[in-house]
C-alpha positions as protocol buffer text, in pm:
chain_id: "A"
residue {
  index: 1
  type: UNK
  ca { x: -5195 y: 2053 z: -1996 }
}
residue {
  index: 2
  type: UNK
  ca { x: -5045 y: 1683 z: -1913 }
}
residue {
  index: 3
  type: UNK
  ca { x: -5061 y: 1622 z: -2271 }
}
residue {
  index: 4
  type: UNK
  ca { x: -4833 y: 1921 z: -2374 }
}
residue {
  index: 5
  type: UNK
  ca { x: -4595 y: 1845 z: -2077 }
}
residue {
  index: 6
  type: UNK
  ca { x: -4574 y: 1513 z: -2221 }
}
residue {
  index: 7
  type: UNK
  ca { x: -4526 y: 1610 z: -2612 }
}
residue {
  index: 8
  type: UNK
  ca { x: -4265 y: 1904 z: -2471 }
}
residue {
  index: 9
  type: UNK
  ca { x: -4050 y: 1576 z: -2243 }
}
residue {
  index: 10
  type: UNK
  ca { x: -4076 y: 1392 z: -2590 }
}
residue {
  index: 11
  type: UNK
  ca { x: -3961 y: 1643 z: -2783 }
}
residue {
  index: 12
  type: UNK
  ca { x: -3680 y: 1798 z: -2575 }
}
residue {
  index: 13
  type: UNK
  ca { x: -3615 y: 1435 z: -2447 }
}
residue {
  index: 14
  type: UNK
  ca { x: -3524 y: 1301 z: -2811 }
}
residue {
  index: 15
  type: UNK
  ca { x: -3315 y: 1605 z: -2913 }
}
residue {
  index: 16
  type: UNK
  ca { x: -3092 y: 1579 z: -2611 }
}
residue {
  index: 17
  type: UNK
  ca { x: -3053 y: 1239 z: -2673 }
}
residue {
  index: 18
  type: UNK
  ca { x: -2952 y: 1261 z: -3051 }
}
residue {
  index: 19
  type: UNK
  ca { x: -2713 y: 1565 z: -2959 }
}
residue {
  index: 20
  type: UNK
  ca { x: -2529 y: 1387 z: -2690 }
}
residue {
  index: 21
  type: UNK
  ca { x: -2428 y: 1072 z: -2890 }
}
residue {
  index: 22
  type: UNK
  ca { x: -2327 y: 1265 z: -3196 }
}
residue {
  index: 23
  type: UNK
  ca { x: -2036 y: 1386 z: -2914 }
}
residue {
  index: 24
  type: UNK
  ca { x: -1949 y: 1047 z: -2799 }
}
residue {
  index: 25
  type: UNK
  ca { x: -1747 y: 802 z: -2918 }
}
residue {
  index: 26
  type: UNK
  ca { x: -1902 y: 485 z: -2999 }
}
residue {
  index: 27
  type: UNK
  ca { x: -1744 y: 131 z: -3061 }
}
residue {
  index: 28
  type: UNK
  ca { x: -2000 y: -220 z: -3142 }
}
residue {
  index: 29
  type: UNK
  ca { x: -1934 y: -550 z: -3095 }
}
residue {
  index: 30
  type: UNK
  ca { x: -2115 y: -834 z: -3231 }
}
residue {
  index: 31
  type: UNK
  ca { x: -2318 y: -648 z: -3483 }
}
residue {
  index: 32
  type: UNK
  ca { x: -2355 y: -1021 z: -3712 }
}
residue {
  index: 33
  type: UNK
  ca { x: -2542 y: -1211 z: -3471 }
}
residue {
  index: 34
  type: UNK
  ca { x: -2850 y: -993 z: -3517 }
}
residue {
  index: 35
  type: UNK
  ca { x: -2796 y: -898 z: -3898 }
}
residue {
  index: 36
  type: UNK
  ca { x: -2784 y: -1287 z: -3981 }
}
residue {
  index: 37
  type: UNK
  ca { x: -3111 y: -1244 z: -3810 }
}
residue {
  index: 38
  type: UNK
  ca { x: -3237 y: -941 z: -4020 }
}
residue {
  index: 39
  type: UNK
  ca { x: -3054 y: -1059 z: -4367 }
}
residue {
  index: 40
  type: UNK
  ca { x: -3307 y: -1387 z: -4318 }
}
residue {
  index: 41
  type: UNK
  ca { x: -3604 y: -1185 z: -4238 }
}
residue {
  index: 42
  type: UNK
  ca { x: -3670 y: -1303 z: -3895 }
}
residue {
  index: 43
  type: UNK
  ca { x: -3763 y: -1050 z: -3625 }
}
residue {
  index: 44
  type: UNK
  ca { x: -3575 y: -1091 z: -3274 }
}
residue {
  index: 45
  type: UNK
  ca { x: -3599 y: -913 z: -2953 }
}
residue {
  index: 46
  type: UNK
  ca { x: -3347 y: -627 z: -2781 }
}
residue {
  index: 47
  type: UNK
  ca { x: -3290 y: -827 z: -2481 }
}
residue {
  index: 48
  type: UNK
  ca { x: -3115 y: -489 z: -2263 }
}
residue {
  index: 49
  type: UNK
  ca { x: -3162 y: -388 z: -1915 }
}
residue {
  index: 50
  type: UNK
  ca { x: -3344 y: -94 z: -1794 }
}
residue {
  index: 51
  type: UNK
  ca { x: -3069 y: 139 z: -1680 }
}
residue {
  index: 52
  type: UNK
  ca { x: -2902 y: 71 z: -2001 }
}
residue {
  index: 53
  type: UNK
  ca { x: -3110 y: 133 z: -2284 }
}
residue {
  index: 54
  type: UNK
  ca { x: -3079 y: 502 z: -2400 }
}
residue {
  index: 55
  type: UNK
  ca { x: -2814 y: 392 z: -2670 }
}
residue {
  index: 56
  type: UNK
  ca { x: -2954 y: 72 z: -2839 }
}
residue {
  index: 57
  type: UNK
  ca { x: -3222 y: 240 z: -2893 }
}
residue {
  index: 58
  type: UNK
  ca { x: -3045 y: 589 z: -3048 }
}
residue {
  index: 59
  type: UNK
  ca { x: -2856 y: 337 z: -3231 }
}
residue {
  index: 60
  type: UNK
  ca { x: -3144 y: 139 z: -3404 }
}
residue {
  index: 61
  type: UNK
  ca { x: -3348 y: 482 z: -3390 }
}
residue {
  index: 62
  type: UNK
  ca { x: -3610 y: 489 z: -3678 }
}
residue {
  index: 63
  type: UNK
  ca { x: -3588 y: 147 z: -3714 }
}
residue {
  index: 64
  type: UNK
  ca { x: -3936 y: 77 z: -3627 }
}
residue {
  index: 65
  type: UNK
  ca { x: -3874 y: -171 z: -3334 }
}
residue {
  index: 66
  type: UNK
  ca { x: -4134 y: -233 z: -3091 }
}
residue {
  index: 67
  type: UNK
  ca { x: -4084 y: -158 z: -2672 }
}
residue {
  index: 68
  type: UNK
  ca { x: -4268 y: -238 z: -2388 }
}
residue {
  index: 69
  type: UNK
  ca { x: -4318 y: 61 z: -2152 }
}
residue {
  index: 70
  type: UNK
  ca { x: -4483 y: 34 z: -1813 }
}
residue {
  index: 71
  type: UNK
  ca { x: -4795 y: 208 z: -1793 }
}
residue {
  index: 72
  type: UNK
  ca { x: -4669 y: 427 z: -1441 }
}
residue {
  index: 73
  type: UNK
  ca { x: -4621 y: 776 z: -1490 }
}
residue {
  index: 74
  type: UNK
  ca { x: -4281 y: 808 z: -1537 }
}
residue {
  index: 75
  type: UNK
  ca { x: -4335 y: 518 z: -1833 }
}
residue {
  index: 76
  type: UNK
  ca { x: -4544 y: 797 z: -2027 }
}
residue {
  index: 77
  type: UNK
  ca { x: -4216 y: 1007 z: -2021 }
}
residue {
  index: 78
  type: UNK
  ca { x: -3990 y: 747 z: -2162 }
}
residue {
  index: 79
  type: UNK
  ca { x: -4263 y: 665 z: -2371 }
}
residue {
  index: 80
  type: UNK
  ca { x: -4260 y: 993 z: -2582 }
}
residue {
  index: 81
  type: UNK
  ca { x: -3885 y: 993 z: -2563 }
}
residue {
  index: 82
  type: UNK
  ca { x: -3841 y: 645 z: -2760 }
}
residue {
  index: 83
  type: UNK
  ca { x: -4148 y: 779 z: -2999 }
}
residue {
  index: 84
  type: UNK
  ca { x: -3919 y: 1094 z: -3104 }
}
residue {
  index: 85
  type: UNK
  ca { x: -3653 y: 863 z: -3166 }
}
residue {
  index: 86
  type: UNK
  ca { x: -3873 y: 653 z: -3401 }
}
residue {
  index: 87
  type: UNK
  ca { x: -3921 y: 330 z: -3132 }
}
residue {
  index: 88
  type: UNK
  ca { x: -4343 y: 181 z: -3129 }
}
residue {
  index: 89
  type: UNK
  ca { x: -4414 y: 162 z: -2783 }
}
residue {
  index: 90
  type: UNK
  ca { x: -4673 y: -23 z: -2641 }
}
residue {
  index: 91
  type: UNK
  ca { x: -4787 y: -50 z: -2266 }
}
residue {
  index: 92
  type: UNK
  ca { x: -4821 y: -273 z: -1995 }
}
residue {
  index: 93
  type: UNK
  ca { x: -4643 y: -518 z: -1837 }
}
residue {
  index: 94
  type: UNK
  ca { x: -4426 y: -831 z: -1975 }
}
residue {
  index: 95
  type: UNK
  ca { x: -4532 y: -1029 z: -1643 }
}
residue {
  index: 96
  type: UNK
  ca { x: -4879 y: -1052 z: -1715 }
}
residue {
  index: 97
  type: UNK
  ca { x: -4929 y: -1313 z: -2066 }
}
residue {
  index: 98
  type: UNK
  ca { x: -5317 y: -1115 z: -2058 }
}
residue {
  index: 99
  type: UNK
  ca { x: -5186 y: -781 z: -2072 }
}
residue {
  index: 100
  type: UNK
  ca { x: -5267 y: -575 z: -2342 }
}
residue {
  index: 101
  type: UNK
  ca { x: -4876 y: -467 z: -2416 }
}
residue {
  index: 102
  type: UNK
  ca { x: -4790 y: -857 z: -2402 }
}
residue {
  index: 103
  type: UNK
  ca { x: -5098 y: -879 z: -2632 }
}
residue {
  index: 104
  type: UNK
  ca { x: -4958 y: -601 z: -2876 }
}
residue {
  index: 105
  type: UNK
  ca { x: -4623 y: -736 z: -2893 }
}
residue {
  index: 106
  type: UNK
  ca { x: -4774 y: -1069 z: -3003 }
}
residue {
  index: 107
  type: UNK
  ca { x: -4943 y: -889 z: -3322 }
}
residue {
  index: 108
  type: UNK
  ca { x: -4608 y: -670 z: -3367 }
}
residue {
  index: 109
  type: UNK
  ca { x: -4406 y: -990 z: -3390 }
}
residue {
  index: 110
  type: UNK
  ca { x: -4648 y: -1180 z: -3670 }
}
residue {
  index: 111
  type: UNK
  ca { x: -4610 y: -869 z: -3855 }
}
residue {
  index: 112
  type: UNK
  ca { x: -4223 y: -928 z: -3871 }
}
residue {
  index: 113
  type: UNK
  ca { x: -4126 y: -670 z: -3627 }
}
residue {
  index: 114
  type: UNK
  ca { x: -3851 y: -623 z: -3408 }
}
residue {
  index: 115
  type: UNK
  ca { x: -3944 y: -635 z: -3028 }
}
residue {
  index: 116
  type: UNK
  ca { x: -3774 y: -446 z: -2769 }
}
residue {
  index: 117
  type: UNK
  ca { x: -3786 y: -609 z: -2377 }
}
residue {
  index: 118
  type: UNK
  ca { x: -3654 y: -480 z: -2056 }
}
residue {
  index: 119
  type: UNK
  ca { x: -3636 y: -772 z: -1844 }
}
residue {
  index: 120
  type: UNK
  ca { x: -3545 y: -609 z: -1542 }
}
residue {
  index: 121
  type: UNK
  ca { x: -3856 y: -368 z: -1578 }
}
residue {
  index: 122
  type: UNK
  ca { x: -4037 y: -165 z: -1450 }
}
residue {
  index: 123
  type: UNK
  ca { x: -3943 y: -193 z: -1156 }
}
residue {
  index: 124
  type: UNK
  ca { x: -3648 y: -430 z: -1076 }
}
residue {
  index: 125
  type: UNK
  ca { x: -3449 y: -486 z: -898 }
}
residue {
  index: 126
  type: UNK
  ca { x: -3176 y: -378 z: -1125 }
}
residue {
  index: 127
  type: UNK
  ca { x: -2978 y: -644 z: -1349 }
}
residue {
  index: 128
  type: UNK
  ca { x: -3196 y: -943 z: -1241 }
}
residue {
  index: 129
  type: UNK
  ca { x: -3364 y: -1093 z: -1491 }
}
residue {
  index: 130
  type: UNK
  ca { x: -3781 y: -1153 z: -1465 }
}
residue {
  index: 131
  type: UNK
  ca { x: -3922 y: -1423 z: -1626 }
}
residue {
  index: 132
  type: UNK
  ca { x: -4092 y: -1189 z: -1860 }
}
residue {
  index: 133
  type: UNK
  ca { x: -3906 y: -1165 z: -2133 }
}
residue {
  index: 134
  type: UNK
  ca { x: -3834 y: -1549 z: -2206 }
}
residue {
  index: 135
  type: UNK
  ca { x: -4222 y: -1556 z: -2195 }
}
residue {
  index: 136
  type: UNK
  ca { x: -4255 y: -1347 z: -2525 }
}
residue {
  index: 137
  type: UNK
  ca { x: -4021 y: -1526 z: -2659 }
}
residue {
  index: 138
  type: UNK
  ca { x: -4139 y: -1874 z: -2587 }
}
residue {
  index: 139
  type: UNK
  ca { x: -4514 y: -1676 z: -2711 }
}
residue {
  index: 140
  type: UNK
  ca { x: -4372 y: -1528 z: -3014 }
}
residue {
  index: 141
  type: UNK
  ca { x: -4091 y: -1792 z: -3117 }
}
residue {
  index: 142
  type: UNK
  ca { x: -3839 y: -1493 z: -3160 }
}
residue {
  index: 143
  type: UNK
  ca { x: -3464 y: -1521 z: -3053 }
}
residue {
  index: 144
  type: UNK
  ca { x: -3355 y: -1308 z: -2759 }
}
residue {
  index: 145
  type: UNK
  ca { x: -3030 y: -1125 z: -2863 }
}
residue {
  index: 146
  type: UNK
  ca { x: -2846 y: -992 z: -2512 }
}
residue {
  index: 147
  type: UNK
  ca { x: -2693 y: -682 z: -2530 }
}
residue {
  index: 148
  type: UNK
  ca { x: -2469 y: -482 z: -2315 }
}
residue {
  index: 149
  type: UNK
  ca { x: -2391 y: -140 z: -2297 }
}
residue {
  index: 150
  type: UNK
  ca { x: -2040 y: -6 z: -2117 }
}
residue {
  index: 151
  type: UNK
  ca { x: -2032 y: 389 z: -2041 }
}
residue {
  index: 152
  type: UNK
  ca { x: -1680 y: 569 z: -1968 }
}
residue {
  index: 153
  type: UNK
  ca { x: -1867 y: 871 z: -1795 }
}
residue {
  index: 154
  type: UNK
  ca { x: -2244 y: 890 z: -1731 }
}
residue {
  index: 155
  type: UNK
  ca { x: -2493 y: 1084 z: -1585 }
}
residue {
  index: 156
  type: UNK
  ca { x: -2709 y: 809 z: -1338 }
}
residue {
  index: 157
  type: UNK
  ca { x: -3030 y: 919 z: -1189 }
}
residue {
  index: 158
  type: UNK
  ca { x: -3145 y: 800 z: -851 }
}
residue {
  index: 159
  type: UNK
  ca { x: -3420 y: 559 z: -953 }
}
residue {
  index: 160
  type: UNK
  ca { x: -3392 y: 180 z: -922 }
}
residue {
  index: 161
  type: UNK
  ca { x: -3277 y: 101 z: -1211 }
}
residue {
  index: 162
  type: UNK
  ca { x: -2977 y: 354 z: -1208 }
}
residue {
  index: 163
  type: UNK
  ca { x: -3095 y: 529 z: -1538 }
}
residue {
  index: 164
  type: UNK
  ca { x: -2761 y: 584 z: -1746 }
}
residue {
  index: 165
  type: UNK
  ca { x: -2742 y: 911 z: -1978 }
}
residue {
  index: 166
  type: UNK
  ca { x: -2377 y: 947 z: -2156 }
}
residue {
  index: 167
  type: UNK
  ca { x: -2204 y: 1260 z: -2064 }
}
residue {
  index: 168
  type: UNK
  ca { x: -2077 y: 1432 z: -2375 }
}
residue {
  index: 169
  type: UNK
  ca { x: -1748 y: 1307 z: -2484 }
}
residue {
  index: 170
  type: UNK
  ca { x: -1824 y: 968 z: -2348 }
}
residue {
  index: 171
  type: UNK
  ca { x: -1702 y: 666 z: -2459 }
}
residue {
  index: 172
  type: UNK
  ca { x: -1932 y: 396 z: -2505 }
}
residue {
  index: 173
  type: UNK
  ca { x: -1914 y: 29 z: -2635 }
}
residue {
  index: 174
  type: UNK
  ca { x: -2174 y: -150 z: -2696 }
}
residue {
  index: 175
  type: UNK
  ca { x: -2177 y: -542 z: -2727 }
}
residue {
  index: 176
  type: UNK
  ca { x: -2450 y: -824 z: -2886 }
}
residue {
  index: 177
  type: UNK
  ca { x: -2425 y: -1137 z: -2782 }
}
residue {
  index: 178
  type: UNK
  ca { x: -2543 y: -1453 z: -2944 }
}
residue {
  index: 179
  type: UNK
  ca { x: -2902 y: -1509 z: -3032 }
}
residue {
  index: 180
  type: UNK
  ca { x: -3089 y: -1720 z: -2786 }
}
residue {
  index: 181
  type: UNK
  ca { x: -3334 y: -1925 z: -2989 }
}
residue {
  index: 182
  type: UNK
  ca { x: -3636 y: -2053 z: -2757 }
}
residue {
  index: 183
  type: UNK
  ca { x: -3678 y: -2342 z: -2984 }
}
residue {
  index: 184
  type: UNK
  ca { x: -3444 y: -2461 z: -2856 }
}
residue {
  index: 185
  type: UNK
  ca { x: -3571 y: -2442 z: -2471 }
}
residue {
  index: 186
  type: UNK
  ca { x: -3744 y: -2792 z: -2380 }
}
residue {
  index: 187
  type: UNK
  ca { x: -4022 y: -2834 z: -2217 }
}
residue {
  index: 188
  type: UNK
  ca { x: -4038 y: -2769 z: -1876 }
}
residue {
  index: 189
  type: UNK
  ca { x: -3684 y: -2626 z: -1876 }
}
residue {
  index: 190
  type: UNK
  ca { x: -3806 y: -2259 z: -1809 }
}
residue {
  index: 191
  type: UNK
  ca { x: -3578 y: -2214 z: -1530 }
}
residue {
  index: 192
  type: UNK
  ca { x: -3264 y: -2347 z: -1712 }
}
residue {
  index: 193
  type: UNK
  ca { x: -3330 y: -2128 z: -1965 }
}
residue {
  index: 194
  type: UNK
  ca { x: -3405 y: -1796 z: -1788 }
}
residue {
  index: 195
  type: UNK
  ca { x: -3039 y: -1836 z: -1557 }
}
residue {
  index: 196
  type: UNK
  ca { x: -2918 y: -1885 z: -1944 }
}
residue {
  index: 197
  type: UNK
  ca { x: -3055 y: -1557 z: -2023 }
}
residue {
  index: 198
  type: UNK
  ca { x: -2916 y: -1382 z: -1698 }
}
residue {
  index: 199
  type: UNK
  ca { x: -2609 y: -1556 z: -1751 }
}
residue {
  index: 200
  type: UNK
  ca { x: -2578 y: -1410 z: -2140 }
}
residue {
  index: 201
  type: UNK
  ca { x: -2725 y: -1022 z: -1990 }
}
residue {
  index: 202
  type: UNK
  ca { x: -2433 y: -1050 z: -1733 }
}
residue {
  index: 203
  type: UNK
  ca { x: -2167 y: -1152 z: -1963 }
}
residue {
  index: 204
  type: UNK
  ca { x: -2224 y: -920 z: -2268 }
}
residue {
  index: 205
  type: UNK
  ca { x: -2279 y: -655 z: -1984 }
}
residue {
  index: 206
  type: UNK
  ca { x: -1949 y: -728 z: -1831 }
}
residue {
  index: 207
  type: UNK
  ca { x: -1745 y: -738 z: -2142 }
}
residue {
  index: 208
  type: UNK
  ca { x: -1904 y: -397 z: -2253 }
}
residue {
  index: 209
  type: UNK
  ca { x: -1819 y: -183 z: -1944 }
}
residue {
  index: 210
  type: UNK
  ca { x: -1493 y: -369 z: -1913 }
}
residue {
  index: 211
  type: UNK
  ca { x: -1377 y: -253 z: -2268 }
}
residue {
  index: 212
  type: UNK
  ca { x: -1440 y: 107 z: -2213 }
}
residue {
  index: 213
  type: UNK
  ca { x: -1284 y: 59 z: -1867 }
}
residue {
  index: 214
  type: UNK
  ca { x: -954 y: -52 z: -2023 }
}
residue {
  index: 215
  type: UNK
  ca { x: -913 y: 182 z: -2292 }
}
């Protein structure tokens, strides 16, 4: 019975989400500094917070990409959501290297993949970075690419992470910001680089909501 529950969330869950953004109107910003990435065949990682990521991922939809979904409960719903929409998940948790998701991502990345990380996830607190995410990047030498996502009107659900589902009509923008290469990260320098990556979450975040704000 769980299993039909789950297939029926997926896919409901997927068609809901494809319907609503064919009503919205949707704007991007900084589309180059991951196709420069993708034009030299080199993976990189959707580096998005939790609450946020219901468009990226409609956007690159059927792209193949790679997520990493907590293995609660509630993970096995979003799990069959992103698989409808075409998104590889794998579970576990980006904060243990030994996981088997962290493990999984490793193999998707030396198969050229693109990675999707939450690094907020699974269970915030909301908009603060973890350290996970700059560790599968350091692991898998792929550039983090922040992005930000700005909503005019929104459904949010109650959960920690302020879940954000555009209402139809919405506007949305969504914004890349530059790639974050952790070659470039020297040794020792981990927490440098991770208030980098906050820093680069908070600004591509701001300048998304703040252009659908102004409009």
């Amino acid at each position: 019975m769980n299993e039909l529950i789950f297939r029926g969330v997926g896919v409901l869950g997927g068609g809901v989400v494809r319907a609503l953004h064919a009503t919205c109107r949707i704007t991007v910003e900084g589309d180059a500094h991951w196709q420069s990435l993708a034009e030299a065949g080199r993976g990189w990682i959707w580096c998005l917070w939790h609450g946020t990521m219901l468009t990226p991922i409609w956007r690159h939809r059927d792209e193949g990409a790679v997520a990493l979904v907590s293995e609660h409960r509630d993970g096995e719903y979003l799990a069959r959501i992103l698989e409808e929409l075409g998104v590889v998940t794998v579970r576990g948790s980006s904060t243990r290297g030994g996981s088997r998701g962290v493990r999984a991502l490793l193999r998707a990345a030396q198969d050229g993949r693109v990675l999707a990380v939450t690094p907020d996830g699974p269970r915030g607190p909301r908009e603060r970075l973890k350290p996970g995410a700059l560790f599968v990047a350091m692991r898998t030498g792929l550039p983090l690419v922040p992005i930000g996502v700005g909503v005019s009107r929104a459904w949010r659900t109650d959960s920690w992470d302020r879940f954000t589902v555009p209402q139809p009509g919405a506007r949305i923008h969504i914004r890349y910001g530059r790639p974050i290469d952790p070659g470039s990260i020297p040794g020792g320098a981990e927490g440098r680089a991770n208030e980098e990556v906050q820093a680069a979450l908070d600004a591509v975040t701001r300048a998304a909501r703040g252009e659908v704000e102004e409009r």
